[in-house]
mmCIF file of C-alpha atoms in Angstrom:
data_model
loop_
_atom_site.group_PDB
_atom_site.id
_atom_site.type_symbol
_atom_site.label_atom_id
_atom_site.label_comp_id
_atom_site.label_asym_id
_atom_site.label_seq_id
_atom_site.Cartn_x
_atom_site.Cartn_y
_atom_site.Cartn_z
ATOM 1 C CA MET V 416 -15.516 14.598 36.585
ATOM 2 C CA ASN V 417 -13.869 13.458 33.338
ATOM 3 C CA ILE V 418 -10.126 13.971 32.969
ATOM 4 C CA HIS V 419 -9.101 15.677 29.712
ATOM 5 C CA LYS V 420 -5.598 15.569 28.266
ATOM 6 C CA PHE V 421 -4.480 17.936 25.489
ATOM 7 C CA VAL V 422 -1.034 17.887 23.880
ATOM 8 C CA MET V 423 0.575 20.233 21.352
ATOM 9 C CA PRO V 424 3.939 21.616 20.258
ATOM 10 C CA GLU V 425 5.258 25.176 20.469
ATOM 11 C CA VAL V 426 3.572 27.005 17.568
ATOM 12 C CA ILE V 427 5.037 29.902 15.568
ATOM 13 C CA PHE V 428 2.392 31.302 13.181
ATOM 14 C CA GLY V 429 2.598 34.148 10.667
ATOM 15 C CA ASN V 430 3.941 35.414 7.368
ATOM 16 C CA ALA V 431 7.733 35.001 6.994
ATOM 17 C CA SER V 432 7.876 32.751 10.090
ATOM 18 C CA ILE V 433 9.621 30.100 7.957
ATOM 19 C CA GLN V 434 12.788 32.182 8.382
ATOM 20 C CA GLN V 435 12.857 31.176 12.065
ATOM 21 C CA VAL V 436 13.610 27.503 11.314
ATOM 22 C CA GLY V 437 17.354 27.699 11.915
ATOM 23 C CA GLU V 438 17.084 29.675 15.150
ATOM 24 C CA SER V 439 14.382 27.277 16.373
ATOM 25 C CA CYS V 440 16.697 24.282 15.845
ATOM 26 C CA VAL V 441 19.516 26.025 17.698
ATOM 27 C CA ARG V 442 17.154 26.613 20.654
ATOM 28 C CA LEU V 443 16.570 22.850 20.747
ATOM 29 C CA GLY V 444 20.320 22.158 20.914
ATOM 30 C CA ALA V 445 20.747 20.985 17.307
ATOM 31 C CA THR V 446 24.026 21.393 15.410
ATOM 32 C CA ASN V 447 23.600 19.100 12.380
ATOM 33 C CA VAL V 448 20.046 18.908 11.024
ATOM 34 C CA PHE V 449 18.374 16.436 8.670
ATOM 35 C CA ILE V 450 15.925 18.268 6.376
ATOM 36 C CA VAL V 451 13.131 16.131 4.884
ATOM 37 C CA SER V 452 11.201 17.587 1.954
ATOM 38 C CA ASP V 453 9.742 16.630 -1.435
ATOM 39 C CA PRO V 454 10.309 17.573 -5.099
ATOM 40 C CA GLY V 455 7.294 19.944 -5.200
ATOM 41 C CA VAL V 456 8.517 21.954 -2.206
ATOM 42 C CA MET V 457 11.999 22.117 -3.748
ATOM 43 C CA GLU V 458 10.560 23.402 -7.012
ATOM 44 C CA ALA V 459 8.514 26.051 -5.187
ATOM 45 C CA GLY V 460 11.701 27.334 -3.503
ATOM 46 C CA TRP V 461 10.726 26.730 0.130
ATOM 47 C CA LEU V 462 13.505 24.191 0.742
ATOM 48 C CA ASP V 463 16.036 26.880 -0.258
ATOM 49 C CA VAL V 464 14.516 29.259 2.304
ATOM 50 C CA VAL V 465 14.881 26.625 5.057
ATOM 51 C CA VAL V 466 18.467 25.773 4.044
ATOM 52 C CA ARG V 467 19.385 29.485 4.058
ATOM 53 C CA SER V 468 17.897 29.884 7.553
ATOM 54 C CA CYS V 469 19.910 26.891 8.789
ATOM 55 C CA ARG V 470 23.126 28.267 7.284
ATOM 56 C CA GLN V 471 22.554 31.656 8.889
ATOM 57 C CA ALA V 472 22.077 29.950 12.262
ATOM 58 C CA GLY V 473 25.423 28.161 11.846
ATOM 59 C CA LEU V 474 23.923 24.699 11.430
ATOM 60 C CA SER V 475 25.330 21.860 9.347
ATOM 61 C CA TYR V 476 22.631 20.132 7.304
ATOM 62 C CA THR V 477 21.742 17.195 5.054
ATOM 63 C CA THR V 478 18.700 17.222 2.759
ATOM 64 C CA PHE V 479 16.480 14.283 1.800
ATOM 65 C CA HIS V 480 13.638 14.653 -0.695
ATOM 66 C CA ASP V 481 13.071 11.183 -2.157
ATOM 67 C CA ILE V 482 9.382 11.067 -1.131
ATOM 68 C CA THR V 483 6.072 10.236 -2.851
ATOM 69 C CA ILE V 484 2.549 11.539 -2.083
ATOM 70 C CA ASN V 485 1.661 8.510 0.067
ATOM 71 C CA PRO V 486 5.010 7.968 1.829
ATOM 72 C CA LYS V 487 6.355 4.426 1.866
ATOM 73 C CA ASP V 488 8.233 2.303 4.407
ATOM 74 C CA LYS V 489 11.211 2.046 2.020
ATOM 75 C CA GLU V 490 11.491 5.859 1.856
ATOM 76 C CA VAL V 491 11.630 6.003 5.660
ATOM 77 C CA GLU V 492 14.325 3.314 5.800
ATOM 78 C CA LYS V 493 16.422 5.123 3.178
ATOM 79 C CA GLY V 494 16.097 8.435 5.041
ATOM 80 C CA CYS V 495 17.086 6.754 8.313
ATOM 81 C CA ARG V 496 20.287 5.372 6.741
ATOM 82 C CA ILE V 497 21.266 8.806 5.387
ATOM 83 C CA TYR V 498 20.526 10.496 8.757
ATOM 84 C CA LEU V 499 22.775 8.027 10.599
ATOM 85 C CA GLU V 500 25.550 8.158 7.966
ATOM 86 C CA ASN V 501 25.706 11.946 8.339
ATOM 87 C CA GLU V 502 25.507 11.830 12.157
ATOM 88 C CA CYS V 503 22.599 14.278 12.296
ATOM 89 C CA ASP V 504 21.052 15.303 15.619
ATOM 90 C CA ALA V 505 17.666 16.849 14.721
ATOM 91 C CA VAL V 506 14.920 16.522 12.088
ATOM 92 C CA ILE V 507 13.197 19.247 10.064
ATOM 93 C CA GLY V 508 10.152 18.363 7.941
ATOM 94 C CA VAL V 509 9.229 20.827 5.183
ATOM 95 C CA GLY V 510 6.178 20.197 3.001
ATOM 96 C CA GLY V 511 2.809 18.518 3.172
ATOM 97 C CA GLY V 512 1.761 15.558 5.270
ATOM 98 C CA SER V 513 4.030 13.209 3.324
ATOM 99 C CA SER V 514 7.263 15.057 4.168
ATOM 100 C CA ILE V 515 6.277 15.622 7.787
ATOM 101 C CA ASP V 516 5.100 12.033 8.358
ATOM 102 C CA VAL V 517 8.353 10.697 6.871
ATOM 103 C CA ALA V 518 10.396 13.115 9.019
ATOM 104 C CA LYS V 519 8.620 11.805 12.132
ATOM 105 C CA ALA V 520 9.041 8.178 11.069
ATOM 106 C CA ILE V 521 12.768 8.716 10.473
ATOM 107 C CA ALA V 522 13.003 10.279 13.946
ATOM 108 C CA ILE V 523 11.496 7.081 15.397
ATOM 109 C CA LEU V 524 13.953 4.727 13.696
ATOM 110 C CA VAL V 525 17.172 6.680 14.345
ATOM 111 C CA THR V 526 16.768 6.332 18.135
ATOM 112 C CA ASN V 527 14.527 3.262 18.473
ATOM 113 C CA GLY V 528 15.844 1.014 15.686
ATOM 114 C CA GLY V 529 14.015 -1.843 13.982
ATOM 115 C CA ARG V 530 11.521 -1.353 11.157
ATOM 116 C CA ILE V 531 8.805 1.288 11.000
ATOM 117 C CA HIS V 532 6.247 -1.550 10.975
ATOM 118 C CA ASP V 533 7.190 -2.285 14.614
ATOM 119 C CA TYR V 534 5.572 0.972 15.724
ATOM 120 C CA GLU V 535 2.147 0.664 14.081
ATOM 121 C CA GLY V 536 -0.629 1.304 16.598
ATOM 122 C CA VAL V 537 -0.647 3.296 19.826
ATOM 123 C CA ASP V 538 2.329 4.065 22.118
ATOM 124 C CA LYS V 539 4.844 1.572 20.733
ATOM 125 C CA ILE V 540 7.802 4.037 20.846
ATOM 126 C CA ARG V 541 10.143 3.345 23.795
ATOM 127 C CA TYR V 542 13.036 5.823 23.545
ATOM 128 C CA PRO V 543 13.096 9.641 23.148
ATOM 129 C CA LEU V 544 13.245 11.038 19.621
ATOM 130 C CA PRO V 545 15.662 13.696 18.340
ATOM 131 C CA PRO V 546 14.380 17.300 18.287
ATOM 132 C CA GLN V 547 11.722 17.849 15.592
ATOM 133 C CA VAL V 548 10.815 21.111 13.832
ATOM 134 C CA MET V 549 8.028 20.923 11.252
ATOM 135 C CA VAL V 550 7.139 23.462 8.549
ATOM 136 C CA PRO V 551 3.868 22.676 6.705
ATOM 137 C CA THR V 552 3.366 24.106 3.205
ATOM 138 C CA THR V 553 -0.090 22.782 2.254
ATOM 139 C CA ALA V 554 -2.770 23.655 4.897
ATOM 140 C CA GLY V 555 -3.951 20.080 4.877
ATOM 141 C CA SER V 556 -2.517 17.284 6.988
ATOM 142 C CA GLY V 557 -2.109 19.008 10.362
ATOM 143 C CA SER V 558 0.760 16.572 10.978
ATOM 144 C CA GLU V 559 2.971 19.445 12.190
ATOM 145 C CA VAL V 560 1.005 19.535 15.467
ATOM 146 C CA SER V 561 -0.243 15.939 15.711
ATOM 147 C CA GLN V 562 0.821 12.725 17.438
ATOM 148 C CA PHE V 563 0.287 10.778 14.183
ATOM 149 C CA SER V 564 2.497 9.466 11.415
ATOM 150 C CA VAL V 565 0.933 7.500 8.538
ATOM 151 C CA ILE V 566 3.233 5.369 6.372
ATOM 152 C CA VAL V 567 2.419 2.848 3.619
ATOM 153 C CA ASP V 568 3.367 -0.771 4.204
ATOM 154 C CA THR V 569 4.295 -1.571 0.597
ATOM 155 C CA GLU V 570 4.099 -5.374 0.989
ATOM 156 C CA ALA V 571 0.674 -5.399 2.669
ATOM 157 C CA GLU V 572 -0.552 -2.471 0.501
ATOM 158 C CA LYS V 573 -2.013 -0.639 3.488
ATOM 159 C CA LYS V 574 -1.329 2.493 5.487
ATOM 160 C CA MET V 575 0.115 2.045 8.952
ATOM 161 C CA THR V 576 -1.102 4.560 11.532
ATOM 162 C CA ILE V 577 1.440 5.296 14.257
ATOM 163 C CA ILE V 578 0.173 7.259 17.257
ATOM 164 C CA SER V 579 2.421 8.419 20.093
ATOM 165 C CA ARG V 580 2.995 11.461 22.282
ATOM 166 C CA SER V 581 6.619 11.230 21.097
ATOM 167 C CA LEU V 582 5.535 12.184 17.563
ATOM 168 C CA ILE V 583 4.329 15.650 18.560
ATOM 169 C CA PRO V 584 7.021 17.938 17.136
ATOM 170 C CA ASP V 585 8.897 20.281 19.447
ATOM 171 C CA ILE V 586 8.146 23.293 17.254
ATOM 172 C CA ALA V 587 5.631 23.830 14.424
ATOM 173 C CA ILE V 588 6.300 26.807 12.154
ATOM 174 C CA ILE V 589 3.241 27.776 10.113
ATOM 175 C CA ASP V 590 3.858 30.384 7.419
ATOM 176 C CA PRO V 591 0.719 31.144 5.341
ATOM 177 C CA GLU V 592 2.877 32.604 2.550
ATOM 178 C CA THR V 593 3.952 29.048 1.637
ATOM 179 C CA LEU V 594 0.376 28.387 0.469
ATOM 180 C CA SER V 595 0.694 30.888 -2.389
ATOM 181 C CA THR V 596 2.628 28.381 -4.539
ATOM 182 C CA LYS V 597 -0.028 25.627 -4.402
ATOM 183 C CA SER V 598 -2.201 24.728 -7.407
ATOM 184 C CA PRO V 599 -6.003 25.104 -7.129
ATOM 185 C CA HIS V 600 -6.279 21.298 -7.414
ATOM 186 C CA LEU V 601 -3.994 20.706 -4.418
ATOM 187 C CA THR V 602 -5.567 23.582 -2.459
ATOM 188 C CA ALA V 603 -9.000 21.972 -2.897
ATOM 189 C CA SER V 604 -7.801 18.493 -1.923
ATOM 190 C CA THR V 605 -5.862 19.561 1.179
ATOM 191 C CA GLY V 606 -8.685 21.914 2.219
ATOM 192 C CA LEU V 607 -11.138 19.009 2.236
ATOM 193 C CA ASP V 608 -8.680 17.085 4.397
ATOM 194 C CA VAL V 609 -8.815 19.967 6.902
ATOM 195 C CA LEU V 610 -12.631 19.884 6.882
ATOM 196 C CA THR V 611 -12.620 16.115 7.392
ATOM 197 C CA HIS V 612 -10.245 16.490 10.356
ATOM 198 C CA GLY V 613 -12.535 19.089 11.911
ATOM 199 C CA ILE V 614 -15.738 17.116 11.426
ATOM 200 C CA GLU V 615 -14.331 13.722 12.450
ATOM 201 C CA ALA V 616 -12.665 15.183 15.548
ATOM 202 C CA TYR V 617 -15.903 16.966 16.564
ATOM 203 C CA VAL V 618 -18.014 13.791 16.473
ATOM 204 C CA SER V 619 -15.246 11.447 17.714
ATOM 205 C CA LEU V 620 -15.896 9.283 20.759
ATOM 206 C CA ALA V 621 -12.739 10.837 22.250
ATOM 207 C CA ALA V 622 -13.810 14.475 21.706
ATOM 208 C CA THR V 623 -13.528 16.814 24.715
ATOM 209 C CA PRO V 624 -14.368 20.503 25.300
ATOM 210 C CA LEU V 625 -10.682 21.216 24.591
ATOM 211 C CA THR V 626 -10.827 19.581 21.141
ATOM 212 C CA ASP V 627 -14.343 20.806 20.304
ATOM 213 C CA VAL V 628 -13.363 24.477 20.333
ATOM 214 C CA HIS V 629 -10.595 23.876 17.775
ATOM 215 C CA ALA V 630 -12.758 21.603 15.595
ATOM 216 C CA LYS V 631 -15.573 24.179 15.571
ATOM 217 C CA ASN V 632 -13.233 26.997 14.493
ATOM 218 C CA ALA V 633 -11.619 24.841 11.803
ATOM 219 C CA ILE V 634 -14.987 23.891 10.255
ATOM 220 C CA SER V 635 -16.174 27.521 10.251
ATOM 221 C CA LEU V 636 -12.939 28.798 8.684
ATOM 222 C CA VAL V 637 -13.006 26.167 5.908
ATOM 223 C CA ALA V 638 -16.658 26.985 5.151
ATOM 224 C CA GLU V 639 -15.786 30.646 4.691
ATOM 225 C CA TYR V 640 -12.307 30.604 3.176
ATOM 226 C CA LEU V 641 -11.711 27.379 1.176
ATOM 227 C CA ARG V 642 -13.619 28.558 -1.910
ATOM 228 C CA PRO V 643 -11.710 31.880 -2.197
ATOM 229 C CA SER V 644 -8.427 30.102 -1.417
ATOM 230 C CA VAL V 645 -9.009 27.702 -4.339
ATOM 231 C CA ALA V 646 -10.027 30.606 -6.572
ATOM 232 C CA SER V 647 -6.893 32.718 -6.065
ATOM 233 C CA LYS V 648 -3.268 32.081 -5.118
ATOM 234 C CA MET V 649 -2.974 35.772 -4.233
ATOM 235 C CA ASN V 650 -5.835 35.957 -1.695
ATOM 236 C CA ILE V 651 -3.643 36.362 1.396
ATOM 237 C CA GLU V 652 -6.613 36.637 3.791
ATOM 238 C CA ALA V 653 -7.911 33.267 2.566
ATOM 239 C CA LYS V 654 -4.437 31.681 2.862
ATOM 240 C CA ILE V 655 -3.954 32.933 6.442
ATOM 241 C CA ASN V 656 -7.367 31.633 7.481
ATOM 242 C CA MET V 657 -6.887 28.244 5.802
ATOM 243 C CA ALA V 658 -3.502 27.923 7.542
ATOM 244 C CA MET V 659 -5.254 28.666 10.855
ATOM 245 C CA ALA V 660 -8.023 26.168 10.000
ATOM 246 C CA CYS V 661 -5.411 23.480 9.327
ATOM 247 C CA LEU V 662 -3.628 24.247 12.611
ATOM 248 C CA GLN V 663 -6.826 24.092 14.663
ATOM 249 C CA ALA V 664 -8.122 20.969 12.911
ATOM 250 C CA GLY V 665 -4.721 19.357 13.579
ATOM 251 C CA LEU V 666 -4.897 20.205 17.277
ATOM 252 C CA ALA V 667 -8.435 18.800 17.402
ATOM 253 C CA PHE V 668 -7.796 15.459 15.687
ATOM 254 C CA SER V 669 -4.399 14.900 17.327
ATOM 255 C CA ASN V 670 -6.200 14.795 20.658
ATOM 256 C CA ALA V 671 -9.677 13.481 19.703
ATOM 257 C CA ILE V 672 -8.444 11.074 16.983
ATOM 258 C CA LEU V 673 -10.572 10.560 13.833
ATOM 259 C CA GLY V 674 -13.134 8.114 12.415
ATOM 260 C CA ALA V 675 -14.386 6.026 9.504
ATOM 261 C CA VAL V 676 -13.492 8.518 6.743
ATOM 262 C CA HIS V 677 -9.808 8.341 7.610
ATOM 263 C CA ALA V 678 -9.860 4.589 8.285
ATOM 264 C CA MET V 679 -11.357 4.042 4.814
ATOM 265 C CA SER V 680 -9.128 6.643 3.169
ATOM 266 C CA HIS V 681 -6.040 4.956 4.622
ATOM 267 C CA ALA V 682 -7.212 1.665 3.097
ATOM 268 C CA VAL V 683 -7.565 3.326 -0.329
ATOM 269 C CA GLY V 684 -4.228 5.159 -0.011
ATOM 270 C CA GLY V 685 -2.407 1.948 0.859
ATOM 271 C CA LYS V 686 -3.493 0.408 -2.455
ATOM 272 C CA TYR V 687 -3.611 3.464 -4.759
ATOM 273 C CA ASN V 688 -1.242 6.427 -5.006
ATOM 274 C CA LEU V 689 -4.000 9.054 -4.747
ATOM 275 C CA LEU V 690 -4.242 12.420 -3.012
ATOM 276 C CA HIS V 691 -5.474 11.711 0.516
ATOM 277 C CA GLY V 692 -7.714 14.799 0.573
ATOM 278 C CA ALA V 693 -9.376 13.869 -2.718
ATOM 279 C CA VAL V 694 -10.317 10.444 -1.316
ATOM 280 C CA ASN V 695 -11.626 12.089 1.869
ATOM 281 C CA SER V 696 -13.773 14.482 -0.158
ATOM 282 C CA ILE V 697 -15.565 11.547 -1.806
ATOM 283 C CA LEU V 698 -16.048 9.542 1.399
ATOM 284 C CA LEU V 699 -16.941 12.349 3.828
ATOM 285 C CA PRO V 700 -20.632 12.929 2.873
ATOM 286 C CA HIS V 701 -21.345 9.169 2.865
ATOM 287 C CA VAL V 702 -19.768 8.619 6.283
ATOM 288 C CA MET V 703 -21.519 11.694 7.703
ATOM 289 C CA GLU V 704 -24.830 10.228 6.512
ATOM 290 C CA TYR V 705 -24.002 6.920 8.211
ATOM 291 C CA ASN V 706 -22.813 8.535 11.475
ATOM 292 C CA LEU V 707 -25.676 11.054 11.790
ATOM 293 C CA LEU V 708 -27.780 8.631 13.826
ATOM 294 C CA ALA V 709 -25.063 8.346 16.492
ATOM 295 C CA ASN V 710 -25.035 12.024 17.476
ATOM 296 C CA PRO V 711 -27.693 14.198 15.751
ATOM 297 C CA LYS V 712 -26.979 17.150 18.092
ATOM 298 C CA LYS V 713 -23.326 17.362 17.079
ATOM 299 C CA PHE V 714 -24.193 17.109 13.376
ATOM 300 C CA ALA V 715 -26.703 19.937 13.872
ATOM 301 C CA ASP V 716 -23.847 21.947 15.423
ATOM 302 C CA ILE V 717 -21.741 21.224 12.329
ATOM 303 C CA ALA V 718 -24.516 22.636 10.116
ATOM 304 C CA LEU V 719 -24.371 25.812 12.212
ATOM 305 C CA PHE V 720 -20.556 26.008 11.916
ATOM 306 C CA LEU V 721 -20.910 25.622 8.130
ATOM 307 C CA GLY V 722 -23.195 28.665 8.033
ATOM 308 C CA VAL V 723 -26.577 26.915 7.703
ATOM 309 C CA ASP V 724 -29.594 28.652 9.268
ATOM 310 C CA ILE V 725 -30.969 25.780 11.376
ATOM 311 C CA ARG V 726 -33.769 27.670 13.129
ATOM 312 C CA GLY V 727 -36.945 25.586 13.297
ATOM 313 C CA MET V 728 -35.146 22.374 12.300
ATOM 314 C CA SER V 729 -34.828 19.167 14.298
ATOM 315 C CA ASN V 730 -31.284 17.946 14.932
ATOM 316 C CA MET V 731 -31.711 15.241 12.259
ATOM 317 C CA GLU V 732 -32.941 17.808 9.702
ATOM 318 C CA ALA V 733 -30.053 20.145 10.519
ATOM 319 C CA GLY V 734 -27.581 17.255 10.304
ATOM 320 C CA ASN V 735 -28.859 16.383 6.835
ATOM 321 C CA LYS V 736 -28.369 20.036 5.834
ATOM 322 C CA ALA V 737 -24.746 19.794 6.984
ATOM 323 C CA ILE V 738 -24.257 16.805 4.667
ATOM 324 C CA GLU V 739 -25.828 18.711 1.741
ATOM 325 C CA HIS V 740 -23.571 21.677 2.487
ATOM 326 C CA VAL V 741 -20.438 19.516 2.429
ATOM 327 C CA LYS V 742 -21.498 17.902 -0.879
ATOM 328 C CA GLN V 743 -22.058 21.346 -2.397
ATOM 329 C CA LEU V 744 -18.635 22.525 -1.222
ATOM 330 C CA THR V 745 -16.921 19.549 -2.894
ATOM 331 C CA MET V 746 -18.737 20.336 -6.155
ATOM 332 C CA ASP V 747 -17.947 24.059 -5.971
ATOM 333 C CA ILE V 748 -14.198 23.489 -5.600
ATOM 334 C CA GLY V 749 -14.100 20.642 -8.131
ATOM 335 C CA THR V 750 -12.916 17.697 -6.047
ATOM 336 C CA PRO V 751 -13.760 14.212 -7.408
ATOM 337 C CA GLN V 752 -17.245 12.880 -6.644
ATOM 338 C CA ARG V 753 -16.817 9.088 -7.064
ATOM 339 C CA LEU V 754 -14.064 6.583 -6.291
ATOM 340 C CA ALA V 755 -14.455 5.116 -9.802
ATOM 341 C CA ASP V 756 -13.497 8.525 -11.243
ATOM 342 C CA ILE V 757 -10.058 8.409 -9.591
ATOM 343 C CA GLY V 758 -9.212 4.844 -10.607
ATOM 344 C CA VAL V 759 -10.378 2.754 -7.640
ATOM 345 C CA GLU V 760 -11.426 -0.701 -8.884
ATOM 346 C CA LYS V 761 -14.691 -2.242 -7.696
ATOM 347 C CA ASP V 762 -13.115 -5.638 -7.051
ATOM 348 C CA GLN V 763 -10.839 -4.053 -4.414
ATOM 349 C CA LEU V 764 -13.662 -2.712 -2.209
ATOM 350 C CA LYS V 765 -14.021 -5.882 -0.111
ATOM 351 C CA ARG V 766 -10.298 -6.132 0.617
ATOM 352 C CA MET V 767 -10.105 -2.431 1.483
ATOM 353 C CA SER V 768 -13.124 -2.801 3.802
ATOM 354 C CA VAL V 769 -11.255 -5.371 5.891
ATOM 355 C CA SER V 770 -8.201 -3.088 6.039
ATOM 356 C CA ALA V 771 -10.336 -0.092 7.073
ATOM 357 C CA PHE V 772 -12.093 -2.109 9.779
ATOM 358 C CA HIS V 773 -8.744 -2.792 11.466
ATOM 359 C CA ASP V 774 -7.433 0.791 11.128
ATOM 360 C CA THR V 775 -6.728 2.569 14.439
ATOM 361 C CA CYS V 776 -8.907 5.538 13.424
ATOM 362 C CA MET V 777 -12.027 3.345 13.398
ATOM 363 C CA ILE V 778 -11.912 2.958 17.193
ATOM 364 C CA THR V 779 -13.239 6.498 17.786
ATOM 365 C CA ASN V 780 -15.903 6.514 15.058
ATOM 366 C CA PRO V 781 -19.184 7.552 16.749
ATOM 367 C CA ARG V 782 -21.289 4.740 15.255
ATOM 368 C CA ASP V 783 -20.486 1.037 15.479
ATOM 369 C CA VAL V 784 -19.215 -0.329 12.178
ATOM 370 C CA THR V 785 -18.943 -3.820 10.688
ATOM 371 C CA ILE V 786 -16.883 -4.866 7.670
ATOM 372 C CA GLU V 787 -20.174 -5.186 5.748
ATOM 373 C CA ASP V 788 -21.132 -1.593 6.713
ATOM 374 C CA ILE V 789 -17.801 -0.332 5.409
ATOM 375 C CA GLU V 790 -18.168 -2.247 2.146
ATOM 376 C CA GLU V 791 -21.649 -0.741 1.677
ATOM 377 C CA LEU V 792 -20.222 2.769 2.256
ATOM 378 C CA PHE V 793 -17.458 2.063 -0.281
ATOM 379 C CA ARG V 794 -20.063 0.872 -2.805
ATOM 380 C CA LYS V 795 -22.130 4.040 -2.312
ATOM 381 C CA ALA V 796 -18.994 6.133 -2.888
ATOM 382 C CA TRP V 797 -17.848 4.085 -5.890
#
């Protein structure tokens, strides 16, 4: 019998749940919290809601919001200095994947020391981290429930993937109301990230029955609710279901890991300051086409989850329908179709292929990959 391991934080899900941040930190023994956010979340007013909740719970606090869309090593180091100067004892991340990944990375450095580069890879963290409470506002990254943090190494121009059980937050607070302030552009991009998490986790070499159930639900929810969520900020049903899709996709990929789409996307994001979900949306159909051969049955399942009637089809035929369905979804919601359209230069494809080949996420891709295979996929997507 195979042994399956599944890890996750305490999850609080529902409208207005963001108001439980302060009380949640108190339950973890915090007295002086370090709140990591970004300018967009500040502008939308969600940072104020978190600060108010902390005040009401009697907590001291320091805020840090000097973060970019692909968070950098220097931002983590700056946040670490401010945390230590203010003698904080817990970390709150409020925002998208950038804020939450930086919050986790700061948590590593304040108790483990050194540089964030020291922790790239799997299980490099030695000492316990301070309590972590994460509040996602994008329905995209799933970082609030995952054992991942992805930070850009600015000198090497690549994304470092840090994976550790220690990075799973203590509490994840998921409030679908926070999604009502997102632009259609960002909703589309982050929604495609959710779909990519679901699909890559489902076909991952490390997938288990425990991860499959979450991946399946995430894919089905995105297929049904991403279009209406992009179409209207006020469609609460769509927001709730996309928040649930993000949560379940996060649980799936945190435990099953990912694949070539994310390995390649990390390589692009290390060089170019682009929305991670937008890069995924371009790469996903090409990688699905490449990986289909490795597990036709699972790709046929994905077609079913996406709402395709696969009766009378072979697994390969159904898998190809899944790819068509994903392509159509990207066109319907207006995400970019080619890497050239978002500023990726052709002469960088070879260098990025080498970076992607060495990315941790490539280990669980279902089909064997060479650097030449990756470069060919990049060229098809360019």
